Coordinates of N, CA and C in Angstrom, one line a residue:
M513 N 17.2 -3.5 -22.1 CA 16.0 -3.9 -21.8 C 15.6 -5.3 -21.5
K514 N 16.6 -6.4 -22.0 CA 15.8 -7.1 -21.7 C 16.5 -7.7 -20.2
R515 N 17.1 -6.6 -19.1 CA 17.2 -6.9 -17.8 C 15.9 -6.6 -17.2
L516 N 15.4 -5.3 -17.9 CA 13.8 -4.9 -17.7 C 13.0 -5.6 -17.6
I517 N 13.3 -6.5 -18.4 CA 11.7 -7.4 -18.6 C 12.5 -8.6 -17.8
L518 N 13.2 -9.0 -17.4 CA 13.4 -10.1 -16.7 C 13.2 -9.6 -15.2
A519 N 13.8 -8.3 -15.1 CA 13.5 -8.2 -13.4 C 11.8 -7.9 -13.4
C520 N 11.3 -7.7 -14.3 CA 9.9 -7.6 -14.4 C 9.2 -8.5 -13.8
L521 N 9.7 -9.4 -14.6 CA 9.1 -11.1 -14.5 C 9.3 -11.7 -13.2
L522 N 10.9 -11.6 -12.6 CA 11.1 -11.8 -11.5 C 11.1 -11.3 -10.0
S523 N 10.3 -10.2 -9.9 CA 9.8 -9.7 -8.8 C 9.0 -9.7 -8.3
P524 N 7.9 -10.4 -8.5 CA 6.4 -11.2 -7.8 C 7.4 -12.2 -7.5
L525 N 8.3 -13.1 -7.6 CA 8.9 -14.1 -7.1 C 9.6 -14.2 -6.2
L526 N 10.2 -13.1 -6.4 CA 11.2 -12.0 -5.3 C 10.0 -11.9 -4.1
M527 N 9.0 -10.9 -4.1 CA 8.3 -10.6 -2.9 C 7.9 -11.6 -2.2
F528 N 7.5 -13.1 -2.8 CA 6.9 -14.0 -2.1 C 7.6 -15.3 -1.7
S529 N 9.0 -14.6 -2.0 CA 10.1 -15.7 -1.5 C 10.1 -15.9 -0.2
Q530 N 10.5 -17.1 0.3 CA 10.5 -17.5 1.6 C 12.1 -17.1 1.8
T531 N 12.0 -16.3 3.2 CA 13.2 -15.5 4.3 C 13.3 -16.8 5.6
S532 N 14.3 -16.6 6.1 CA 14.2 -17.1 7.2 C 14.9 -16.2 8.5
G533 N 14.5 -16.4 9.7 CA 15.5 -15.9 11.1 C 14.8 -16.0 12.3
R534 N 15.4 -15.7 12.8 CA 15.3 -15.9 14.0 C 14.6 -15.6 15.3
V535 N 13.7 -15.8 15.7 CA 12.2 -15.1 16.4 C 13.5 -14.5 17.8
I536 N 13.3 -13.0 17.5 CA 14.2 -12.1 19.0 C 12.6 -11.6 19.7
K537 N 11.7 -11.1 19.9 CA 10.9 -10.9 20.6 C 9.3 -11.3 20.1
I538 N 8.3 -11.2 20.9 CA 6.9 -11.3 20.3 C 6.3 -10.4 21.5
S539 N 5.8 -9.8 20.6 CA 5.0 -8.0 20.7 C 3.5 -8.6 21.3
D540 N 2.8 -9.3 20.9 CA 1.8 -9.9 21.0 C 1.3 -11.3 20.2
G541 N 0.4 -11.9 20.5 CA -0.3 -13.5 20.1 C 0.4 -13.0 18.1
D542 N -0.3 -12.1 17.9 CA 0.2 -12.1 16.5 C 1.3 -11.5 16.1
T543 N 2.1 -11.0 16.2 CA 3.6 -10.0 16.0 C 4.4 -10.7 16.9
I544 N 5.3 -11.2 15.8 CA 7.2 -11.2 16.4 C 8.1 -10.2 15.3
T545 N 9.0 -10.2 16.1 CA 10.5 -9.6 15.3 C 11.4 -10.9 15.3
V546 N 12.0 -10.8 14.4 CA 13.0 -11.8 13.1 C 14.3 -11.3 13.5
L547 N 15.2 -11.7 13.7 CA 16.9 -11.3 13.2 C 17.1 -11.9 12.2
L548 N 17.5 -10.7 10.9 CA 18.0 -11.6 9.6 C 19.4 -11.6 10.2
E549 N 20.0 -12.3 8.7 CA 21.4 -11.9 8.7 C 21.9 -10.2 8.6
G550 N 22.6 -10.0 9.0 CA 23.5 -9.3 9.1 C 22.8 -8.6 10.3
N551 N 22.5 -8.9 11.4 CA 21.7 -8.7 12.5 C 20.7 -7.4 11.6
Q552 N 19.8 -7.5 10.8 CA 18.7 -6.5 10.2 C 17.4 -7.6 11.2
Q553 N 16.6 -6.9 11.9 CA 15.8 -6.5 12.5 C 14.1 -6.6 11.8
K554 N 13.6 -7.5 11.7 CA 12.1 -7.2 11.0 C 10.5 -7.8 11.5
K555 N 9.9 -6.6 11.8 CA 8.6 -6.8 12.8 C 7.4 -7.6 11.5
L556 N 7.4 -8.6 11.8 CA 6.0 -9.4 11.2 C 4.5 -9.2 11.8
R557 N 3.8 -9.4 11.2 CA 2.4 -9.3 11.5 C 1.3 -10.9 11.1
L558 N 1.2 -11.7 11.6 CA 0.8 -13.4 11.0 C -0.3 -12.6 10.6
A559 N -0.1 -13.7 9.3 CA -1.4 -13.6 8.2 C -1.9 -14.4 8.7
E560 N -3.7 -13.9 8.4 CA -4.6 -14.5 8.5 C -5.5 -14.9 9.6
V561 N -4.5 -14.3 11.1 CA -5.3 -14.6 12.6 C -5.6 -13.4 12.9
D562 N -5.6 -12.9 13.8 CA -6.2 -12.0 14.6 C -6.5 -12.1 16.3
C563 N -5.3 -12.0 16.7 CA -5.3 -12.8 17.9 C -5.7 -11.5 19.3
P564 N -6.3 -12.1 20.1 CA -7.1 -10.8 21.6 C -5.5 -10.0 21.7
E565 N -6.2 -8.6 22.2 CA -5.3 -7.3 22.4 C -4.9 -7.7 23.7
K566 N -3.9 -6.8 23.9 CA -3.3 -7.1 25.0 C -4.4 -6.0 26.5
G567 N -5.4 -5.6 26.3 CA -6.2 -5.6 27.0 C -7.4 -6.4 27.1
Q568 N -7.6 -7.4 26.3 CA -8.3 -8.2 26.2 C -8.3 -9.8 26.8
P569 N -9.0 -10.4 27.3 CA -9.3 -11.9 28.0 C -8.6 -12.5 26.6
F570 N -7.5 -13.4 27.3 CA -7.0 -13.9 26.4 C -5.8 -13.8 25.6
G571 N -5.7 -12.4 25.9 CA -4.4 -11.7 24.9 C -3.1 -12.1 25.6
K572 N -2.8 -12.0 27.0 CA -1.4 -12.8 27.3 C -1.4 -14.4 27.1
N573 N -2.7 -15.0 27.0 CA -2.5 -16.4 26.3 C -2.0 -16.4 25.0
A574 N -2.2 -15.8 24.3 CA -2.3 -15.6 22.5 C -0.7 -14.9 22.9
K575 N -0.2 -14.2 23.4 CA 1.2 -14.1 22.9 C 2.3 -15.4 24.0
Q576 N 1.9 -16.0 25.4 CA 2.5 -16.6 25.6 C 2.3 -18.2 24.8
F577 N 1.5 -18.4 24.1 CA 1.4 -19.7 23.1 C 2.4 -19.4 21.6
T578 N 2.1 -18.0 21.4 CA 3.4 -17.7 20.0 C 4.7 -17.8 21.1
S579 N 4.8 -17.2 21.8 CA 6.4 -17.4 22.4 C 6.5 -18.8 22.5
D580 N 5.9 -19.8 23.4 CA 6.1 -21.2 23.2 C 6.4 -21.6 21.8
Q581 N 5.7 -21.3 21.0 CA 5.9 -21.8 19.6 C 7.5 -21.7 19.2
V582 N 7.6 -20.4 18.9 CA 8.4 -20.0 18.0 C 9.7 -18.9 18.9
F583 N 9.8 -18.7 20.2 CA 10.8 -17.7 20.6 C 11.9 -18.3 20.5
G584 N 12.9 -17.7 19.7 CA 14.2 -18.2 19.7 C 14.8 -19.3 19.0
K585 N 13.8 -19.4 18.0 CA 13.5 -20.7 16.5 C 13.7 -19.5 15.5
T586 N 15.0 -20.5 14.8 CA 14.3 -20.1 13.4 C 13.3 -20.3 12.3
I587 N 12.8 -19.4 12.3 CA 11.5 -20.0 11.5 C 11.6 -19.8 10.1
T588 N 10.7 -20.0 9.2 CA 10.4 -19.3 7.8 C 9.2 -18.3 7.6
F589 N 9.4 -17.5 6.8 CA 8.2 -17.1 6.6 C 7.8 -16.5 5.0
I590 N 7.2 -16.0 4.7 CA 6.3 -15.2 3.3 C 5.6 -14.2 3.2
E591 N 6.5 -13.0 3.1 CA 5.6 -11.8 3.2 C 4.5 -11.9 2.4
T592 N 3.3 -11.8 2.7 CA 2.2 -11.2 1.7 C 2.0 -9.9 1.6
D593 N 2.0 -9.0 2.1 CA 1.3 -7.8 2.5 C 2.4 -7.0 3.4
T594 N 1.8 -5.7 3.2 CA 2.3 -5.1 4.1 C 1.0 -4.1 4.8
D595 N 0.7 -4.0 5.9 CA -0.2 -3.0 6.9 C 0.2 -1.5 7.2
R596 N -0.9 -1.0 7.7 CA -0.7 0.6 7.7 C 0.2 0.7 8.6
Y597 N 0.3 0.2 9.1 CA 1.9 -0.3 10.1 C 3.1 0.3 10.0
G598 N 3.2 -0.3 8.6 CA 4.8 -0.6 8.3 C 5.0 -2.1 8.3
R599 N 4.5 -2.9 8.7 CA 4.8 -4.3 9.5 C 4.6 -5.4 8.1
S600 N 5.4 -6.1 7.8 CA 5.2 -7.1 6.9 C 4.2 -7.9 7.6
I601 N 3.1 -8.1 6.7 CA 2.0 -9.3 7.0 C 2.7 -10.6 6.4
A602 N 3.1 -11.7 7.3 CA 3.7 -12.6 6.7 C 3.0 -14.3 7.2
K603 N 3.2 -14.7 6.2 CA 3.0 -16.6 6.8 C 4.1 -17.3 7.3
V604 N 3.5 -17.4 8.4 CA 5.5 -18.0 9.4 C 5.1 -19.5 9.7
Y605 N 6.3 -20.0 9.3 CA 6.6 -21.4 9.6 C 7.8 -21.9 10.3
Y606 N 7.5 -23.0 10.9 CA 8.2 -23.7 11.9 C 7.9 -25.1 12.4
D607 N 8.7 -25.3 13.1 CA 9.2 -26.8 13.3 C 8.8 -27.6 12.5
R608 N 9.1 -28.0 11.5 CA 9.0 -28.8 10.3 C 7.4 -28.3 9.5
N609 N 7.4 -27.0 9.0 CA 6.7 -26.6 8.5 C 5.0 -26.5 9.1
K610 N 5.2 -26.5 10.7 CA 3.9 -25.9 11.1 C 3.4 -24.4 10.5
Y611 N 2.4 -24.1 10.8 CA 2.0 -22.7 10.0 C 1.1 -22.0 11.6
L612 N 2.2 -21.0 11.9 CA 1.7 -20.4 13.3 C 0.2 -20.0 13.3
S613 N -0.1 -19.5 12.1 CA -1.7 -18.9 12.3 C -2.9 -20.0 12.6
R614 N -2.2 -21.0 11.8 CA -3.1 -22.1 12.0 C -3.1 -23.0 13.3
E615 N -2.0 -22.8 14.0 CA -2.2 -23.3 15.3 C -2.6 -22.4 16.1
L616 N -2.3 -21.3 16.1 CA -3.2 -20.0 17.3 C -4.8 -20.7 16.9
I617 N -5.5 -20.3 15.6 CA -6.8 -20.3 15.7 C -7.4 -22.0 16.2
R618 N -6.4 -23.0 15.7 CA -6.8 -24.3 16.5 C -6.5 -24.1 17.8
A619 N -5.8 -24.1 18.4 CA -5.9 -23.6 19.9 C -6.9 -22.7 20.7
G620 N -7.1 -22.1 19.9 CA -8.6 -21.0 20.1 C -7.8 -19.7 21.0
L621 N -6.7 -19.7 20.2 CA -5.6 -18.2 20.9 C -5.9 -17.2 19.7
G622 N -6.9 -17.4 18.7 CA -7.2 -16.3 17.5 C -8.3 -16.6 16.9
W623 N -8.9 -15.6 16.1 CA -9.6 -15.5 15.1 C -9.0 -15.6 13.7
W624 N -10.1 -16.3 13.1 CA -9.7 -16.7 11.4 C -10.6 -15.3 11.6
Y625 N -8.9 -14.3 10.6 CA -8.9 -13.1 10.0 C -9.9 -13.3 8.6
F626 N -10.8 -13.1 8.4 CA -11.9 -14.0 6.8 C -11.5 -12.5 6.1
T627 N -11.5 -11.6 6.6 CA -11.6 -10.5 5.7 C -10.1 -9.9 4.7
Y628 N -8.7 -10.9 5.7 CA -8.1 -11.1 4.2 C -7.4 -12.6 4.4
S629 N -8.4 -13.2 4.6 CA -8.2 -15.0 4.4 C -9.1 -15.5 3.3
K630 N -8.8 -16.6 2.2 CA -9.4 -17.4 1.5 C -9.1 -18.8 1.9
D631 N -8.1 -18.6 2.8 CA -8.1 -20.0 2.9 C -9.6 -20.6 4.3
T632 N -10.3 -21.0 3.4 CA -11.5 -21.7 4.9 C -11.5 -22.9 5.6
S633 N -10.5 -23.5 5.5 CA -10.1 -24.3 6.9 C -9.8 -24.0 7.7
L634 N -9.2 -22.7 8.3 CA -8.9 -21.8 9.1 C -10.2 -21.6 9.9
G635 N -11.3 -21.3 9.0 CA -12.4 -20.9 9.6 C -13.0 -22.1 9.8
K636 N -12.5 -23.4 9.6 CA -13.5 -25.0 10.1 C -12.9 -25.0 11.4
L637 N -11.3 -24.8 11.6 CA -10.8 -25.1 12.9 C -11.2 -24.1 14.3
Q638 N -11.7 -23.1 13.5 CA -12.0 -22.1 14.6 C -13.1 -22.3 15.0
E639 N -13.7 -22.8 13.9 CA -15.4 -23.6 14.6 C -15.1 -24.7 15.3
N640 N -14.1 -25.6 15.0 CA -13.9 -26.8 16.0 C -13.3 -26.2 17.7
A641 N -12.7 -25.2 17.5 CA -12.0 -24.6 18.7 C -13.3 -24.1 19.5
Q642 N -14.1 -23.4 19.1 CA -15.6 -22.8 19.6 C -16.6 -24.2 20.3
R643 N -16.6 -25.1 19.6 CA -17.2 -26.1 19.4 C -16.6 -26.9 21.1
G644 N -15.3 -26.9 20.8 CA -14.5 -27.0 22.2 C -14.2 -26.8 22.8
K645 N -14.9 -25.5 22.8 CA -14.4 -24.5 23.9 C -13.3 -24.2 24.4
L646 N -12.6 -23.7 23.7 CA -11.1 -24.1 24.0 C -10.5 -22.5 23.7
G647 N -9.5 -22.3 24.4 CA -8.9 -21.1 24.6 C -10.1 -20.0 25.3
L648 N -10.2 -18.7 23.9 CA -11.0 -18.2 24.7 C -12.7 -18.3 24.1
W649 N -12.8 -19.3 23.1 CA -14.1 -19.6 23.3 C -14.5 -20.5 24.4
Q650 N -13.6 -20.1 25.5 CA -14.6 -20.3 27.0 C -15.4 -19.1 27.3
D651 N -14.9 -18.2 26.8 CA -15.6 -16.5 27.1 C -17.0 -16.6 26.4
V652 N -18.1 -16.7 27.3 CA -19.0 -16.5 26.1 C -19.3 -15.1 25.4
H653 N -18.6 -14.2 25.9 CA -18.9 -12.7 25.8 C -17.4 -12.2 24.9
A654 N -16.6 -13.9 24.0 CA -15.4 -13.4 23.5 C -15.8 -12.1 22.4
M655 N -14.8 -11.1 22.5 CA -15.1 -10.1 21.6 C -14.0 -10.5 20.6
A656 N -14.3 -10.1 19.0 CA -13.5 -10.0 18.1 C -12.4 -8.8 18.5
P657 N -11.4 -8.9 18.3 CA -10.1 -7.4 18.2 C -10.5 -7.2 17.4
W658 N -10.9 -6.9 16.3 CA -11.4 -5.8 14.8 C -12.8 -5.4 16.0
E659 N -13.5 -5.5 16.4 CA -14.7 -5.1 17.4 C -14.1 -4.2 18.6
Y660 N -13.2 -5.0 18.9 CA -12.7 -4.1 20.6 C -11.8 -3.0 19.8
R661 N -10.9 -3.2 19.1 CA -10.3 -1.6 18.6 C -11.3 -0.8 18.0
K662 N -12.3 -1.1 17.5 CA -13.6 -0.3 17.0 C -14.1 0.5 18.1
M663 N -14.3 -0.4 19.0 CA -14.8 -0.1 20.3 C -13.9 1.1 21.2
K664 N -12.8 0.6 21.3 CA -11.9 1.7 22.0 C -11.5 3.3 21.2
R665 N -11.8 2.6 19.9 CA -11.5 4.4 19.3 C -12.7 5.0 19.1
E666 N -13.7 4.1 19.4 CA -15.0 5.1 19.4 C -15.1 5.7 21.1
L667 N -14.2 5.1 21.8 CA -14.6 5.3 23.3 C -13.6 6.8 23.2
R668 N -12.3 6.5 22.5 CA -11.2 7.6 22.9 C -11.8 8.9 22.3
N669 N -12.5 8.4 20.7 CA -13.1 10.1 20.2 C -14.0 10.2 21.1
K670 N -14.8 9.9 21.6 CA -16.1 10.4 22.7 C -15.3 11.3 23.3
K671 N -14.1 10.4 24.3 CA -13.5 11.0 25.3 C -12.8 12.7 24.1
N672 N -12.6 12.8 23.5 CA -11.7 14.0 22.8 C -13.2 14.8 22.6
E673 N -14.6 14.6 22.1 CA -15.3 15.5 22.1 C -15.6 16.2 23.3
V674 N -15.5 15.4 24.5 CA -16.0 15.8 25.7 C -15.0 16.7 26.1
A675 N -14.1 16.9 26.2 CA -12.6 17.4 26.0 C -12.6 18.8 25.7
Q676 N -13.2 18.4 24.0 CA -13.4 19.8 23.3 C -14.3 20.8 23.8
S677 N -15.5 19.9 23.9 CA -16.8 20.4 24.7 C -16.3 21.6 25.8
E678 N -15.6 20.5 26.9 CA -15.2 21.2 28.0 C -15.0 22.5 28.0
R679 N -13.5 22.4 27.0 CA -12.4 24.0 26.8 C -13.6 24.7 26.1
K680 N -14.6 24.3 24.9 CA -15.2 25.8 24.8 C -16.0 25.8 25.7
I681 N -16.9 25.5 26.7 CA -17.2 26.4 27.7 C -16.5 27.0 28.8
K682 N -15.3 26.9 29.0 CA -14.5 27.1 29.8 C -13.9 28.7 29.2
G683 N -13.7 28.4 27.7 CA -13.5 30.0 27.1 C -14.3 30.7 26.6
A684 N -15.8 30.5 26.8 CA -17.0 31.3 27.4 C -17.0 31.6 28.3
A685 N -17.0 31.2 29.0 CA -16.8 32.1 30.7 C -16.0 32.9 30.8

């Protein structure tokens, strides 16, 4: 019984404990893969930031920035959640405690993901990047990644509806 109580008390600490690993892959500006002890790979989605998608302006720039900052380096991370794709959402730290999400926002290569963050200092960094027209803020038509993904979903759904209508028409003929 004592062990069960101890396990319940320590599990939150274990969930939010720091882990370290070497960055072996950059999928995009806000997704990296780290190699842990025992050659185990773990995909991490950066917490509190949303970078442009691959098809968006500055998507490649965000990926390159992330690569320049952490690729091949040993980083520490704190897992905060898991997303719907099974990726661990994590706060990633490198080079003497630099916070990668903060650096992306400061450089104008990511949006503060305010829906999932309470850190308003990141919002202030985004405002500074906007005022300075840094990174993606050079584009007067910059579209938040969540809006871009929504638009792509709606287009895909529309295409599917049109394809279904065409099949029904052919089937009726």
